[in-house]
Short mmCIF file of C-alpha atoms in Angstrom, two decimals:
data_model
loop_
_atom_site.label_atom_id
_atom_site.label_comp_id
_atom_site.label_asym_id
_atom_site.label_seq_id
_atom_site.Cartn_x
_atom_site.Cartn_y
_atom_site.Cartn_z
CA UNK R 1 -7.72 49.88 -47.48
CA UNK R 2 -11.05 49.57 -45.77
CA UNK R 3 -10.86 48.59 -42.13
CA UNK R 4 -12.52 48.76 -38.77
CA UNK R 5 -10.88 49.01 -35.36
CA UNK R 6 -12.52 47.68 -32.25
CA UNK R 7 -11.21 49.31 -29.09
CA UNK R 8 -10.93 46.83 -26.27
CA UNK R 9 -10.48 43.14 -26.90
CA UNK R 10 -12.33 42.36 -23.68
CA UNK R 11 -15.14 44.23 -21.95
CA UNK R 12 -16.62 43.15 -18.64
CA UNK R 13 -19.88 44.54 -17.23
CA UNK R 14 -22.26 43.64 -14.44
CA UNK R 15 -25.69 42.29 -15.20
CA UNK R 16 -28.04 45.23 -15.68
CA UNK R 17 -25.26 47.67 -16.55
CA UNK R 18 -24.80 49.56 -19.79
CA UNK R 19 -22.97 47.77 -22.57
CA UNK R 20 -20.75 49.88 -24.83
CA UNK R 21 -18.61 48.23 -27.50
CA UNK R 22 -16.53 50.55 -29.65
CA UNK R 23 -15.92 50.45 -33.39
CA UNK R 24 -14.19 52.99 -35.58
CA UNK R 25 -13.84 52.78 -39.34
CA UNK R 26 -11.31 54.24 -41.72
CA UNK R 27 -12.70 55.23 -45.07
CA UNK R 28 -12.80 58.01 -47.61
CA UNK R 29 -16.16 56.84 -48.97
CA UNK R 30 -19.40 56.10 -47.11
CA UNK R 31 -19.27 52.58 -45.75
CA UNK R 32 -21.82 49.96 -44.87
CA UNK R 33 -21.31 48.89 -41.26
CA UNK R 34 -22.44 45.78 -39.43
CA UNK R 35 -22.33 44.30 -35.96
CA UNK R 36 -22.29 40.52 -35.59
CA UNK R 37 -22.35 38.34 -32.48
CA UNK R 38 -20.73 34.93 -32.16
CA UNK R 39 -21.53 32.50 -29.36
CA UNK R 40 -19.03 29.72 -28.60
CA UNK R 41 -18.76 27.07 -31.31
CA UNK R 42 -21.33 28.81 -33.50
CA UNK R 43 -21.44 30.92 -36.63
CA UNK R 44 -21.98 34.67 -36.70
CA UNK R 45 -25.39 36.25 -36.27
CA UNK R 46 -26.25 39.73 -37.49
CA UNK R 47 -27.23 42.18 -34.74
CA UNK R 48 -27.75 45.26 -36.90
CA UNK R 49 -26.47 47.13 -39.94
CA UNK R 50 -26.03 50.69 -41.18
CA UNK R 51 -26.55 51.37 -44.88
CA UNK R 52 -26.82 55.19 -45.00
CA UNK R 53 -30.46 55.51 -43.97
CA UNK R 54 -31.10 56.43 -40.31
CA UNK R 55 -27.93 57.07 -38.32
CA UNK R 56 -29.39 55.40 -35.21
CA UNK R 57 -29.92 51.75 -35.95
CA UNK R 58 -31.89 49.38 -33.76
CA UNK R 59 -31.09 45.70 -33.84
CA UNK R 60 -32.08 42.46 -32.21
CA UNK R 61 -31.86 41.61 -28.50
CA UNK R 62 -32.12 45.28 -27.43
CA UNK R 63 -28.90 46.41 -29.12
CA UNK R 64 -28.52 49.63 -31.05
CA UNK R 65 -25.71 51.56 -32.72
CA UNK R 66 -25.23 55.12 -33.90
CA UNK R 67 -23.30 56.06 -37.02
CA UNK R 68 -21.27 59.22 -36.38
CA UNK R 69 -19.51 60.43 -39.49
CA UNK R 70 -17.64 63.19 -37.67
CA UNK R 71 -16.10 60.62 -35.34
CA UNK R 72 -15.92 57.77 -37.91
CA UNK R 73 -17.55 55.60 -35.28
CA UNK R 74 -20.29 52.99 -35.05
CA UNK R 75 -20.41 52.01 -31.38
CA UNK R 76 -22.76 49.29 -30.16
CA UNK R 77 -24.82 49.84 -27.01
CA UNK R 78 -27.39 48.09 -24.87
CA UNK R 79 -28.96 49.78 -21.84
CA UNK R 80 -29.02 46.74 -19.59
CA UNK R 81 -26.78 43.69 -19.96
CA UNK R 82 -28.11 40.16 -19.57
CA UNK R 83 -26.06 37.09 -18.78
CA UNK R 84 -27.05 35.74 -22.20
CA UNK R 85 -25.22 38.65 -23.89
CA UNK R 86 -21.85 37.13 -23.04
CA UNK R 87 -20.25 36.40 -26.42
CA UNK R 88 -17.77 37.68 -29.00
CA UNK R 89 -18.84 40.76 -30.95
CA UNK R 90 -17.47 41.75 -34.34
CA UNK R 91 -17.81 45.03 -36.18
CA UNK R 92 -17.54 44.72 -39.97
CA UNK R 93 -17.38 47.04 -42.97
CA UNK R 94 -18.16 46.77 -46.65
CA UNK R 95 -18.58 49.26 -49.50
CA UNK R 96 -20.89 49.85 -52.46
CA UNK R 97 -20.27 47.52 -55.40
CA UNK R 98 -17.88 45.45 -53.32
CA UNK R 99 -18.85 42.35 -51.34
CA UNK R 100 -15.45 42.11 -49.68
CA UNK R 101 -16.51 42.44 -46.03
CA UNK R 102 -13.78 43.02 -43.43
CA UNK R 103 -14.07 42.31 -39.75
CA UNK R 104 -12.59 44.01 -36.74
CA UNK R 105 -10.52 42.01 -34.28
CA UNK R 106 -13.53 41.38 -32.05
CA UNK R 107 -14.51 42.24 -28.48
CA UNK R 108 -15.29 39.56 -25.95
CA UNK R 109 -18.11 40.63 -23.64
CA UNK R 110 -18.28 39.12 -20.18
CA UNK R 111 -21.35 39.70 -18.00
CA UNK R 112 -20.91 39.30 -14.25
CA UNK R 113 -23.82 38.32 -11.99
CA UNK U 1 -35.86 29.36 -44.75
CA UNK U 2 -33.13 31.72 -43.55
CA UNK U 3 -30.55 29.10 -42.83
CA UNK U 4 -27.10 28.29 -44.15
CA UNK U 5 -26.17 24.68 -43.49
CA UNK U 6 -22.67 23.23 -43.36
CA UNK U 7 -21.49 19.65 -43.28
CA UNK U 8 -19.73 18.04 -41.59
CA UNK U 9 -19.73 19.79 -38.21
CA UNK U 10 -16.36 18.32 -37.32
CA UNK U 11 -13.62 16.88 -39.50
CA UNK U 12 -10.30 15.30 -38.59
CA UNK U 13 -7.96 14.59 -41.47
CA UNK U 14 -4.38 13.62 -42.03
CA UNK U 15 -2.01 15.67 -44.13
CA UNK U 16 -2.28 13.27 -47.05
CA UNK U 17 -6.07 13.03 -47.08
CA UNK U 18 -8.55 14.58 -49.48
CA UNK U 19 -11.82 15.80 -48.03
CA UNK U 20 -14.55 18.29 -48.87
CA UNK U 21 -16.65 20.76 -46.91
CA UNK U 22 -20.18 21.44 -48.06
CA UNK U 23 -22.36 24.52 -47.68
CA UNK U 24 -25.96 24.98 -48.77
CA UNK U 25 -28.52 27.78 -48.76
CA UNK U 26 -32.02 27.99 -50.19
CA UNK U 27 -32.65 31.70 -49.76
CA UNK U 28 -32.00 32.61 -53.40
CA UNK U 29 -28.81 34.41 -52.43
CA UNK U 30 -26.46 35.26 -55.28
CA UNK U 31 -23.18 35.52 -53.37
CA UNK U 32 -21.51 32.84 -51.26
CA UNK U 33 -18.37 33.05 -49.16
CA UNK U 34 -15.77 30.91 -47.42
CA UNK U 35 -14.03 32.21 -44.30
CA UNK U 36 -11.35 30.74 -42.09
CA UNK U 37 -11.46 31.54 -38.37
CA UNK U 38 -8.70 30.71 -35.93
CA UNK U 39 -9.36 30.68 -32.21
CA UNK U 40 -9.94 34.12 -30.70
CA UNK U 41 -9.57 35.78 -34.11
CA UNK U 42 -12.03 37.33 -36.58
CA UNK U 43 -13.11 35.49 -39.71
CA UNK U 44 -10.68 35.86 -42.61
CA UNK U 45 -12.14 35.95 -46.09
CA UNK U 46 -10.91 33.17 -48.37
CA UNK U 47 -13.18 33.08 -51.43
CA UNK U 48 -16.24 34.84 -52.80
CA UNK U 49 -18.59 33.52 -55.48
CA UNK U 50 -20.92 35.95 -57.22
CA UNK U 51 -23.58 34.45 -59.49
CA UNK U 52 -21.73 31.12 -59.29
CA UNK U 53 -18.46 32.60 -60.52
CA UNK U 54 -15.35 33.06 -58.41
CA UNK U 55 -14.98 36.79 -57.88
CA UNK U 56 -12.50 37.00 -55.01
CA UNK U 57 -9.62 34.71 -54.06
CA UNK U 58 -7.65 36.11 -51.16
CA UNK U 59 -4.37 34.49 -52.22
CA UNK U 60 -5.39 31.22 -50.63
CA UNK U 61 -2.96 28.28 -51.07
CA UNK U 62 -3.93 25.85 -53.83
CA UNK U 63 -4.45 23.06 -51.32
CA UNK U 64 -7.84 24.75 -50.82
CA UNK U 65 -10.03 24.48 -53.92
CA UNK U 66 -13.51 26.04 -53.97
CA UNK U 67 -16.35 24.94 -56.19
CA UNK U 68 -19.83 26.34 -56.78
CA UNK U 69 -21.84 23.67 -58.65
CA UNK U 70 -25.06 25.73 -58.55
CA UNK U 71 -26.55 28.80 -56.93
CA UNK U 72 -27.43 26.96 -53.71
CA UNK U 73 -24.31 24.92 -53.12
CA UNK U 74 -20.72 25.74 -52.28
CA UNK U 75 -17.94 23.25 -51.69
CA UNK U 76 -14.41 23.57 -50.39
CA UNK U 77 -12.10 20.77 -51.44
CA UNK U 78 -9.14 20.08 -49.19
CA UNK U 79 -5.94 18.29 -50.13
CA UNK U 80 -2.53 17.96 -48.50
CA UNK U 81 -3.36 20.33 -45.67
CA UNK U 82 -0.95 21.41 -42.96
CA UNK U 83 -1.56 21.40 -39.19
CA UNK U 84 -1.75 25.21 -39.26
CA UNK U 85 -4.85 24.89 -41.45
CA UNK U 86 -6.77 23.61 -38.43
CA UNK U 87 -9.53 26.15 -37.83
CA UNK U 88 -13.26 26.80 -37.97
CA UNK U 89 -14.35 27.14 -41.59
CA UNK U 90 -17.41 29.32 -42.02
CA UNK U 91 -19.64 29.59 -45.04
CA UNK U 92 -21.88 32.60 -45.61
CA UNK U 93 -24.27 33.91 -48.22
CA UNK U 94 -25.82 37.26 -49.11
CA UNK U 95 -28.73 38.29 -51.30
CA UNK U 96 -26.73 40.68 -53.45
CA UNK U 97 -23.15 41.08 -54.48
CA UNK U 98 -22.67 44.79 -53.89
CA UNK U 99 -21.78 45.00 -50.20
CA UNK U 100 -25.17 46.39 -49.11
CA UNK U 101 -26.63 43.10 -47.91
CA UNK U 102 -25.78 41.37 -44.69
CA UNK U 103 -24.18 37.97 -44.78
CA UNK U 104 -25.87 34.95 -43.29
CA UNK U 105 -23.44 32.53 -41.69
CA UNK U 106 -23.56 28.79 -41.24
CA UNK U 107 -22.48 27.14 -37.97
CA UNK U 108 -19.10 26.21 -39.39
CA UNK U 109 -17.00 23.09 -39.79
CA UNK U 110 -14.35 22.55 -37.12
CA UNK U 111 -11.34 21.15 -38.99
CA UNK U 112 -8.41 19.46 -37.31
CA UNK U 113 -5.39 18.46 -39.41
CA UNK U 114 -3.16 15.82 -37.82
#
């Protein structure tokens, strides 16, 4: 079954530090991969997506992610964390001809002043 | 208009009540989704409608009944719920039905069953 695993349920960084949130997928076919952010008491907002074009994907708010087939990974990074980045982040996967999207368990990002 | 709207924002209902959640989008999207999200957990897929037809039902109890009256509107009818059904219910939509397109999420309805 298609799935994604997010390593680390909670990540804490200092303001201005690098943000790295990890996501690995399990699949025998090329997946579509997404990163979403959820602020408290809100819905999910798309940060970026990978759909087999460029392996380095740039998203909103300075985030980017790199698809690495050899490592089955799609880690999310941001060079410099802002206080406003504190939120829950979800990696998600779907497949061609299938709109059954599955989410990872989520990573809560805390940004310290 | 890139917005998915959901009403109501909050709902408190007793176990014998009947209520409905409403979701609307005007982006011309052909797929619409219902998710259930418990606190500190990821969204769990409940139902998917593709071109106004139910295409996925994730073995959801019959006390949840989805309805798609037209391509812009999605309802979730609730009846005889249990306290464990208390959660954030999220609606989403996507342009296509093939997994390629991102889903746009509404803000959710916070449901409390007493």
